[in-house]
Amino acid sequence: MNMSHTDESQEFWLFIEDSPLPDISSIAQAMSLLDSCFRLNGSGKPEKAEDGIFFGDYIDETGESQLDVFWVMEVDDAQKVFRKDPRALKQIGNRKKLLRFILEDECALGHVFAMILSILNDRNGLLVIPDEQGLIVLEHIEAKNFLAQEIKDNDPL
């Protein structure tokens, strides 16, 4: 798998079956069940978020916002993006929707992981984490376990 990077932001790629995602309020509820300090702001279909930008915040036990965060989620057709890479297409299989999470705000990492895990709890997926050494590829269960552990271990506040 090869996808060009245009800047220094951290990315996470999630390959899932090509069907609509749950609405933002359903994802927000699932995220708050993973960690009650996560709040996802917005409503409607995630695929239609303006400019793909998502906003959230970390809340305290009284429900007050302590830290605002944001990230970008781009939606692509995985078969078009990787059309020249038959090995990648084989690994992607029937997971034709590519959700590309772009983390420009390091504090949003927990929210991004919770959003990805919420989606993986709803459908089969393949998580790819590009880094300096290459790609870390996690199949569905492995990805869910990794994300759950990261959410449990990391708290920005």
mmCIF file with all atom_site columns, C-alpha atoms in Angstrom:
data_model
loop_
_atom_site.group_PDB
_atom_site.id
_atom_site.type_symbol
_atom_site.label_atom_id
_atom_site.label_alt_id
_atom_site.label_comp_id
_atom_site.label_asym_id
_atom_site.label_entity_id
_atom_site.label_seq_id
_atom_site.pdbx_PDB_ins_code
_atom_site.Cartn_x
_atom_site.Cartn_y
_atom_site.Cartn_z
_atom_site.occupancy
_atom_site.B_iso_or_equiv
_atom_site.pdbx_formal_charge
_atom_site.auth_seq_id
_atom_site.auth_comp_id
_atom_site.auth_asym_id
_atom_site.auth_atom_id
_atom_site.pdbx_PDB_model_num
ATOM 1   C CA . MET A 1 1   ? 0.000   0.000  0.000  1.00 0.00 ? 1   MET A CA 1
ATOM 2   C CA . ASN A 1 2   ? 1.283   3.378  -0.885 1.00 0.00 ? 2   ASN A CA 1
ATOM 3   C CA . MET A 1 3   ? -0.414  6.730  -0.479 1.00 0.00 ? 3   MET A CA 1
ATOM 4   C CA . SER A 1 4   ? 1.393   10.029 -0.762 1.00 0.00 ? 4   SER A CA 1
ATOM 5   C CA . HIS A 1 5   ? 1.723   12.299 2.251  1.00 0.00 ? 5   HIS A CA 1
ATOM 6   C CA . THR A 1 6   ? 1.419   16.012 1.649  1.00 0.00 ? 6   THR A CA 1
ATOM 7   C CA . ASP A 1 7   ? 2.327   17.299 5.103  1.00 0.00 ? 7   ASP A CA 1
ATOM 8   C CA . GLU A 1 8   ? 3.476   16.287 8.549  1.00 0.00 ? 8   GLU A CA 1
ATOM 9   C CA . SER A 1 9   ? 0.070   15.366 9.989  1.00 0.00 ? 9   SER A CA 1
ATOM 10  C CA . GLN A 1 10  ? -0.465  11.903 11.352 1.00 0.00 ? 10  GLN A CA 1
ATOM 11  C CA . GLU A 1 11  ? -2.914  9.684  9.469  1.00 0.00 ? 11  GLU A CA 1
ATOM 12  C CA . PHE A 1 12  ? -4.905  6.537  10.080 1.00 0.00 ? 12  PHE A CA 1
ATOM 13  C CA . TRP A 1 13  ? -6.589  4.645  7.250  1.00 0.00 ? 13  TRP A CA 1
ATOM 14  C CA . LEU A 1 14  ? -9.676  2.541  7.887  1.00 0.00 ? 14  LEU A CA 1
ATOM 15  C CA . PHE A 1 15  ? -10.946 0.245  5.147  1.00 0.00 ? 15  PHE A CA 1
ATOM 16  C CA . ILE A 1 16  ? -14.562 -0.861 5.574  1.00 0.00 ? 16  ILE A CA 1
ATOM 17  C CA . GLU A 1 17  ? -17.393 -2.232 3.468  1.00 0.00 ? 17  GLU A CA 1
ATOM 18  C CA . ASP A 1 18  ? -18.997 0.365  1.247  1.00 0.00 ? 18  ASP A CA 1
ATOM 19  C CA . SER A 1 19  ? -22.156 1.292  3.094  1.00 0.00 ? 19  SER A CA 1
ATOM 20  C CA . PRO A 1 20  ? -23.232 4.451  4.907  1.00 0.00 ? 20  PRO A CA 1
ATOM 21  C CA . LEU A 1 21  ? -21.756 5.048  8.340  1.00 0.00 ? 21  LEU A CA 1
ATOM 22  C CA . PRO A 1 22  ? -23.984 5.453  11.394 1.00 0.00 ? 22  PRO A CA 1
ATOM 23  C CA . ASP A 1 23  ? -25.001 9.077  11.973 1.00 0.00 ? 23  ASP A CA 1
ATOM 24  C CA . ILE A 1 24  ? -22.739 11.328 14.016 1.00 0.00 ? 24  ILE A CA 1
ATOM 25  C CA . SER A 1 25  ? -24.996 11.208 17.081 1.00 0.00 ? 25  SER A CA 1
ATOM 26  C CA . SER A 1 26  ? -24.794 7.376  17.136 1.00 0.00 ? 26  SER A CA 1
ATOM 27  C CA . ILE A 1 27  ? -21.006 7.500  16.799 1.00 0.00 ? 27  ILE A CA 1
ATOM 28  C CA . ALA A 1 28  ? -20.873 10.166 19.527 1.00 0.00 ? 28  ALA A CA 1
ATOM 29  C CA . GLN A 1 29  ? -22.865 7.964  21.886 1.00 0.00 ? 29  GLN A CA 1
ATOM 30  C CA . ALA A 1 30  ? -20.614 4.981  21.181 1.00 0.00 ? 30  ALA A CA 1
ATOM 31  C CA . MET A 1 31  ? -17.526 7.131  21.749 1.00 0.00 ? 31  MET A CA 1
ATOM 32  C CA . SER A 1 32  ? -18.795 8.367  25.116 1.00 0.00 ? 32  SER A CA 1
ATOM 33  C CA . LEU A 1 33  ? -19.394 4.759  26.181 1.00 0.00 ? 33  LEU A CA 1
ATOM 34  C CA . LEU A 1 34  ? -15.720 4.045  25.465 1.00 0.00 ? 34  LEU A CA 1
ATOM 35  C CA . ASP A 1 35  ? -14.639 7.012  27.585 1.00 0.00 ? 35  ASP A CA 1
ATOM 36  C CA . SER A 1 36  ? -17.060 9.417  29.209 1.00 0.00 ? 36  SER A CA 1
ATOM 37  C CA . CYS A 1 37  ? -14.689 12.362 28.697 1.00 0.00 ? 37  CYS A CA 1
ATOM 38  C CA . PHE A 1 38  ? -15.078 12.160 24.879 1.00 0.00 ? 38  PHE A CA 1
ATOM 39  C CA . ARG A 1 39  ? -17.680 14.398 23.302 1.00 0.00 ? 39  ARG A CA 1
ATOM 40  C CA . LEU A 1 40  ? -18.213 14.534 19.544 1.00 0.00 ? 40  LEU A CA 1
ATOM 41  C CA . ASN A 1 41  ? -20.011 17.640 18.344 1.00 0.00 ? 41  ASN A CA 1
ATOM 42  C CA . GLY A 1 42  ? -22.289 17.682 15.333 1.00 0.00 ? 42  GLY A CA 1
ATOM 43  C CA . SER A 1 43  ? -25.068 15.740 13.711 1.00 0.00 ? 43  SER A CA 1
ATOM 44  C CA . GLY A 1 44  ? -25.964 14.168 10.404 1.00 0.00 ? 44  GLY A CA 1
ATOM 45  C CA . LYS A 1 45  ? -24.006 11.774 8.223  1.00 0.00 ? 45  LYS A CA 1
ATOM 46  C CA . PRO A 1 46  ? -20.233 11.680 8.819  1.00 0.00 ? 46  PRO A CA 1
ATOM 47  C CA . GLU A 1 47  ? -19.584 11.374 5.076  1.00 0.00 ? 47  GLU A CA 1
ATOM 48  C CA . LYS A 1 48  ? -21.244 14.774 4.626  1.00 0.00 ? 48  LYS A CA 1
ATOM 49  C CA . ALA A 1 49  ? -19.346 16.686 7.333  1.00 0.00 ? 49  ALA A CA 1
ATOM 50  C CA . GLU A 1 50  ? -18.366 20.094 6.027  1.00 0.00 ? 50  GLU A CA 1
ATOM 51  C CA . ASP A 1 51  ? -14.813 19.852 4.636  1.00 0.00 ? 51  ASP A CA 1
ATOM 52  C CA . GLY A 1 52  ? -14.564 16.509 6.479  1.00 0.00 ? 52  GLY A CA 1
ATOM 53  C CA . ILE A 1 53  ? -13.779 18.373 9.707  1.00 0.00 ? 53  ILE A CA 1
ATOM 54  C CA . PHE A 1 54  ? -14.934 16.943 13.024 1.00 0.00 ? 54  PHE A CA 1
ATOM 55  C CA . PHE A 1 55  ? -14.983 18.789 16.305 1.00 0.00 ? 55  PHE A CA 1
ATOM 56  C CA . GLY A 1 56  ? -15.050 17.360 19.775 1.00 0.00 ? 56  GLY A CA 1
ATOM 57  C CA . ASP A 1 57  ? -13.964 18.156 23.255 1.00 0.00 ? 57  ASP A CA 1
ATOM 58  C CA . TYR A 1 58  ? -12.814 16.534 26.426 1.00 0.00 ? 58  TYR A CA 1
ATOM 59  C CA . ILE A 1 59  ? -15.281 17.057 29.227 1.00 0.00 ? 59  ILE A CA 1
ATOM 60  C CA . ASP A 1 60  ? -14.897 16.753 32.970 1.00 0.00 ? 60  ASP A CA 1
ATOM 61  C CA . GLU A 1 61  ? -17.177 14.879 35.367 1.00 0.00 ? 61  GLU A CA 1
ATOM 62  C CA . THR A 1 62  ? -19.574 17.848 35.468 1.00 0.00 ? 62  THR A CA 1
ATOM 63  C CA . GLY A 1 63  ? -19.922 17.915 31.666 1.00 0.00 ? 63  GLY A CA 1
ATOM 64  C CA . GLU A 1 64  ? -17.860 21.087 31.230 1.00 0.00 ? 64  GLU A CA 1
ATOM 65  C CA . SER A 1 65  ? -15.524 21.297 28.245 1.00 0.00 ? 65  SER A CA 1
ATOM 66  C CA . GLN A 1 66  ? -11.864 21.239 29.223 1.00 0.00 ? 66  GLN A CA 1
ATOM 67  C CA . LEU A 1 67  ? -10.188 20.993 25.811 1.00 0.00 ? 67  LEU A CA 1
ATOM 68  C CA . ASP A 1 68  ? -11.470 21.467 22.255 1.00 0.00 ? 68  ASP A CA 1
ATOM 69  C CA . VAL A 1 69  ? -10.137 19.152 19.544 1.00 0.00 ? 69  VAL A CA 1
ATOM 70  C CA . PHE A 1 70  ? -10.579 18.693 15.793 1.00 0.00 ? 70  PHE A CA 1
ATOM 71  C CA . TRP A 1 71  ? -9.588  16.272 13.039 1.00 0.00 ? 71  TRP A CA 1
ATOM 72  C CA . VAL A 1 72  ? -10.371 15.541 9.403  1.00 0.00 ? 72  VAL A CA 1
ATOM 73  C CA . MET A 1 73  ? -11.954 12.439 7.912  1.00 0.00 ? 73  MET A CA 1
ATOM 74  C CA . GLU A 1 74  ? -11.769 12.047 4.142  1.00 0.00 ? 74  GLU A CA 1
ATOM 75  C CA . VAL A 1 75  ? -13.812 9.377  2.370  1.00 0.00 ? 75  VAL A CA 1
ATOM 76  C CA . ASP A 1 76  ? -12.432 7.687  -0.745 1.00 0.00 ? 76  ASP A CA 1
ATOM 77  C CA . ASP A 1 77  ? -13.010 4.644  -2.912 1.00 0.00 ? 77  ASP A CA 1
ATOM 78  C CA . ALA A 1 78  ? -10.179 2.289  -1.881 1.00 0.00 ? 78  ALA A CA 1
ATOM 79  C CA . GLN A 1 79  ? -10.252 0.485  -5.209 1.00 0.00 ? 79  GLN A CA 1
ATOM 80  C CA . LYS A 1 80  ? -9.594  3.730  -7.070 1.00 0.00 ? 80  LYS A CA 1
ATOM 81  C CA . VAL A 1 81  ? -6.909  4.923  -4.653 1.00 0.00 ? 81  VAL A CA 1
ATOM 82  C CA . PHE A 1 82  ? -5.001  1.618  -4.802 1.00 0.00 ? 82  PHE A CA 1
ATOM 83  C CA . ARG A 1 83  ? -5.875  0.606  -8.378 1.00 0.00 ? 83  ARG A CA 1
ATOM 84  C CA . LYS A 1 84  ? -2.169  0.263  -9.300 1.00 0.00 ? 84  LYS A CA 1
ATOM 85  C CA . ASP A 1 85  ? -1.326  -1.881 -6.254 1.00 0.00 ? 85  ASP A CA 1
ATOM 86  C CA . PRO A 1 86  ? -2.764  -5.411 -6.725 1.00 0.00 ? 86  PRO A CA 1
ATOM 87  C CA . ARG A 1 87  ? -1.262  -6.626 -3.437 1.00 0.00 ? 87  ARG A CA 1
ATOM 88  C CA . ALA A 1 88  ? -3.030  -3.864 -1.520 1.00 0.00 ? 88  ALA A CA 1
ATOM 89  C CA . LEU A 1 89  ? -6.304  -4.552 -3.323 1.00 0.00 ? 89  LEU A CA 1
ATOM 90  C CA . LYS A 1 90  ? -6.076  -8.206 -2.348 1.00 0.00 ? 90  LYS A CA 1
ATOM 91  C CA . GLN A 1 91  ? -5.465  -7.273 1.302  1.00 0.00 ? 91  GLN A CA 1
ATOM 92  C CA . ILE A 1 92  ? -8.316  -4.732 1.279  1.00 0.00 ? 92  ILE A CA 1
ATOM 93  C CA . GLY A 1 93  ? -10.701 -7.340 -0.169 1.00 0.00 ? 93  GLY A CA 1
ATOM 94  C CA . ASN A 1 94  ? -14.362 -6.281 -0.042 1.00 0.00 ? 94  ASN A CA 1
ATOM 95  C CA . ARG A 1 95  ? -13.615 -3.305 2.234  1.00 0.00 ? 95  ARG A CA 1
ATOM 96  C CA . LYS A 1 96  ? -13.952 -0.736 -0.539 1.00 0.00 ? 96  LYS A CA 1
ATOM 97  C CA . LYS A 1 97  ? -14.586 2.418  1.488  1.00 0.00 ? 97  LYS A CA 1
ATOM 98  C CA . LEU A 1 98  ? -11.452 4.191  2.710  1.00 0.00 ? 98  LEU A CA 1
ATOM 99  C CA . LEU A 1 99  ? -11.808 6.520  5.672  1.00 0.00 ? 99  LEU A CA 1
ATOM 100 C CA . ARG A 1 100 ? -8.661  8.570  5.988  1.00 0.00 ? 100 ARG A CA 1
ATOM 101 C CA . PHE A 1 101 ? -8.373  10.198 9.427  1.00 0.00 ? 101 PHE A CA 1
ATOM 102 C CA . ILE A 1 102 ? -5.947  13.119 9.425  1.00 0.00 ? 102 ILE A CA 1
ATOM 103 C CA . LEU A 1 103 ? -4.776  14.246 12.824 1.00 0.00 ? 103 LEU A CA 1
ATOM 104 C CA . GLU A 1 104 ? -3.623  17.852 12.777 1.00 0.00 ? 104 GLU A CA 1
ATOM 105 C CA . ASP A 1 105 ? -4.361  18.391 16.469 1.00 0.00 ? 105 ASP A CA 1
ATOM 106 C CA . GLU A 1 106 ? -2.362  15.895 18.562 1.00 0.00 ? 106 GLU A CA 1
ATOM 107 C CA . CYS A 1 107 ? -4.841  16.253 21.422 1.00 0.00 ? 107 CYS A CA 1
ATOM 108 C CA . ALA A 1 108 ? -7.541  14.714 19.201 1.00 0.00 ? 108 ALA A CA 1
ATOM 109 C CA . LEU A 1 109 ? -5.821  11.303 19.110 1.00 0.00 ? 109 LEU A CA 1
ATOM 110 C CA . GLY A 1 110 ? -8.159  9.788  21.708 1.00 0.00 ? 110 GLY A CA 1
ATOM 111 C CA . HIS A 1 111 ? -11.215 11.048 19.827 1.00 0.00 ? 111 HIS A CA 1
ATOM 112 C CA . VAL A 1 112 ? -9.925  9.668  16.527 1.00 0.00 ? 112 VAL A CA 1
ATOM 113 C CA . PHE A 1 113 ? -9.197  6.286  18.099 1.00 0.00 ? 113 PHE A CA 1
ATOM 114 C CA . ALA A 1 114 ? -12.640 6.233  19.747 1.00 0.00 ? 114 ALA A CA 1
ATOM 115 C CA . MET A 1 115 ? -14.335 7.168  16.467 1.00 0.00 ? 115 MET A CA 1
ATOM 116 C CA . ILE A 1 116 ? -12.475 4.436  14.588 1.00 0.00 ? 116 ILE A CA 1
ATOM 117 C CA . LEU A 1 117 ? -13.242 1.877  17.308 1.00 0.00 ? 117 LEU A CA 1
ATOM 118 C CA . SER A 1 118 ? -16.915 2.873  17.288 1.00 0.00 ? 118 SER A CA 1
ATOM 119 C CA . ILE A 1 119 ? -17.018 2.248  13.538 1.00 0.00 ? 119 ILE A CA 1
ATOM 120 C CA . LEU A 1 120 ? -15.172 -1.079 13.936 1.00 0.00 ? 120 LEU A CA 1
ATOM 121 C CA . ASN A 1 121 ? -17.684 -2.149 16.586 1.00 0.00 ? 121 ASN A CA 1
ATOM 122 C CA . ASP A 1 122 ? -20.367 -1.685 13.917 1.00 0.00 ? 122 ASP A CA 1
ATOM 123 C CA . ARG A 1 123 ? -18.618 -3.301 10.917 1.00 0.00 ? 123 ARG A CA 1
ATOM 124 C CA . ASN A 1 124 ? -15.615 -5.263 9.688  1.00 0.00 ? 124 ASN A CA 1
ATOM 125 C CA . GLY A 1 125 ? -12.526 -3.216 8.949  1.00 0.00 ? 125 GLY A CA 1
ATOM 126 C CA . LEU A 1 126 ? -8.813  -3.082 8.311  1.00 0.00 ? 126 LEU A CA 1
ATOM 127 C CA . LEU A 1 127 ? -6.792  -0.369 10.080 1.00 0.00 ? 127 LEU A CA 1
ATOM 128 C CA . VAL A 1 128 ? -3.559  0.885  8.543  1.00 0.00 ? 128 VAL A CA 1
ATOM 129 C CA . ILE A 1 129 ? -1.227  3.215  10.410 1.00 0.00 ? 129 ILE A CA 1
ATOM 130 C CA . PRO A 1 130 ? 1.439   4.813  8.216  1.00 0.00 ? 130 PRO A CA 1
ATOM 131 C CA . ASP A 1 131 ? 4.649   5.744  10.007 1.00 0.00 ? 131 ASP A CA 1
ATOM 132 C CA . GLU A 1 132 ? 8.299   6.484  9.208  1.00 0.00 ? 132 GLU A CA 1
ATOM 133 C CA . GLN A 1 133 ? 9.188   2.775  9.041  1.00 0.00 ? 133 GLN A CA 1
ATOM 134 C CA . GLY A 1 134 ? 6.325   1.810  6.754  1.00 0.00 ? 134 GLY A CA 1
ATOM 135 C CA . LEU A 1 135 ? 2.800   0.637  7.444  1.00 0.00 ? 135 LEU A CA 1
ATOM 136 C CA . ILE A 1 136 ? 1.305   -1.058 10.460 1.00 0.00 ? 136 ILE A CA 1
ATOM 137 C CA . VAL A 1 137 ? -1.624  -3.185 9.245  1.00 0.00 ? 137 VAL A CA 1
ATOM 138 C CA . LEU A 1 138 ? -4.164  -4.439 11.785 1.00 0.00 ? 138 LEU A CA 1
ATOM 139 C CA . GLU A 1 139 ? -7.034  -6.737 10.881 1.00 0.00 ? 139 GLU A CA 1
ATOM 140 C CA . HIS A 1 140 ? -10.415 -6.200 12.536 1.00 0.00 ? 140 HIS A CA 1
ATOM 141 C CA . ILE A 1 141 ? -10.003 -7.863 15.971 1.00 0.00 ? 141 ILE A CA 1
ATOM 142 C CA . GLU A 1 142 ? -6.364  -6.833 16.268 1.00 0.00 ? 142 GLU A CA 1
ATOM 143 C CA . ALA A 1 143 ? -7.318  -3.226 15.436 1.00 0.00 ? 143 ALA A CA 1
ATOM 144 C CA . LYS A 1 144 ? -10.140 -3.204 17.988 1.00 0.00 ? 144 LYS A CA 1
ATOM 145 C CA . ASN A 1 145 ? -7.858  -4.559 20.715 1.00 0.00 ? 145 ASN A CA 1
ATOM 146 C CA . PHE A 1 146 ? -5.131  -2.036 19.874 1.00 0.00 ? 146 PHE A CA 1
ATOM 147 C CA . LEU A 1 147 ? -7.527  0.925  19.874 1.00 0.00 ? 147 LEU A CA 1
ATOM 148 C CA . ALA A 1 148 ? -9.266  -0.121 23.102 1.00 0.00 ? 148 ALA A CA 1
ATOM 149 C CA . GLN A 1 149 ? -5.910  -0.441 24.863 1.00 0.00 ? 149 GLN A CA 1
ATOM 150 C CA . GLU A 1 150 ? -4.706  2.932  23.546 1.00 0.00 ? 150 GLU A CA 1
ATOM 151 C CA . ILE A 1 151 ? -7.914  4.632  24.701 1.00 0.00 ? 151 ILE A CA 1
ATOM 152 C CA . LYS A 1 152 ? -7.561  3.027  28.112 1.00 0.00 ? 152 LYS A CA 1
ATOM 153 C CA . ASP A 1 153 ? -3.869  3.982  28.477 1.00 0.00 ? 153 ASP A CA 1
ATOM 154 C CA . ASN A 1 154 ? -3.984  7.571  27.199 1.00 0.00 ? 154 ASN A CA 1
ATOM 155 C CA . ASP A 1 155 ? -5.734  10.535 28.718 1.00 0.00 ? 155 ASP A CA 1
ATOM 156 C CA . PRO A 1 156 ? -4.639  14.036 27.635 1.00 0.00 ? 156 PRO A CA 1
ATOM 157 C CA . LEU A 1 157 ? -5.998  15.765 30.721 1.00 0.00 ? 157 LEU A CA 1
#
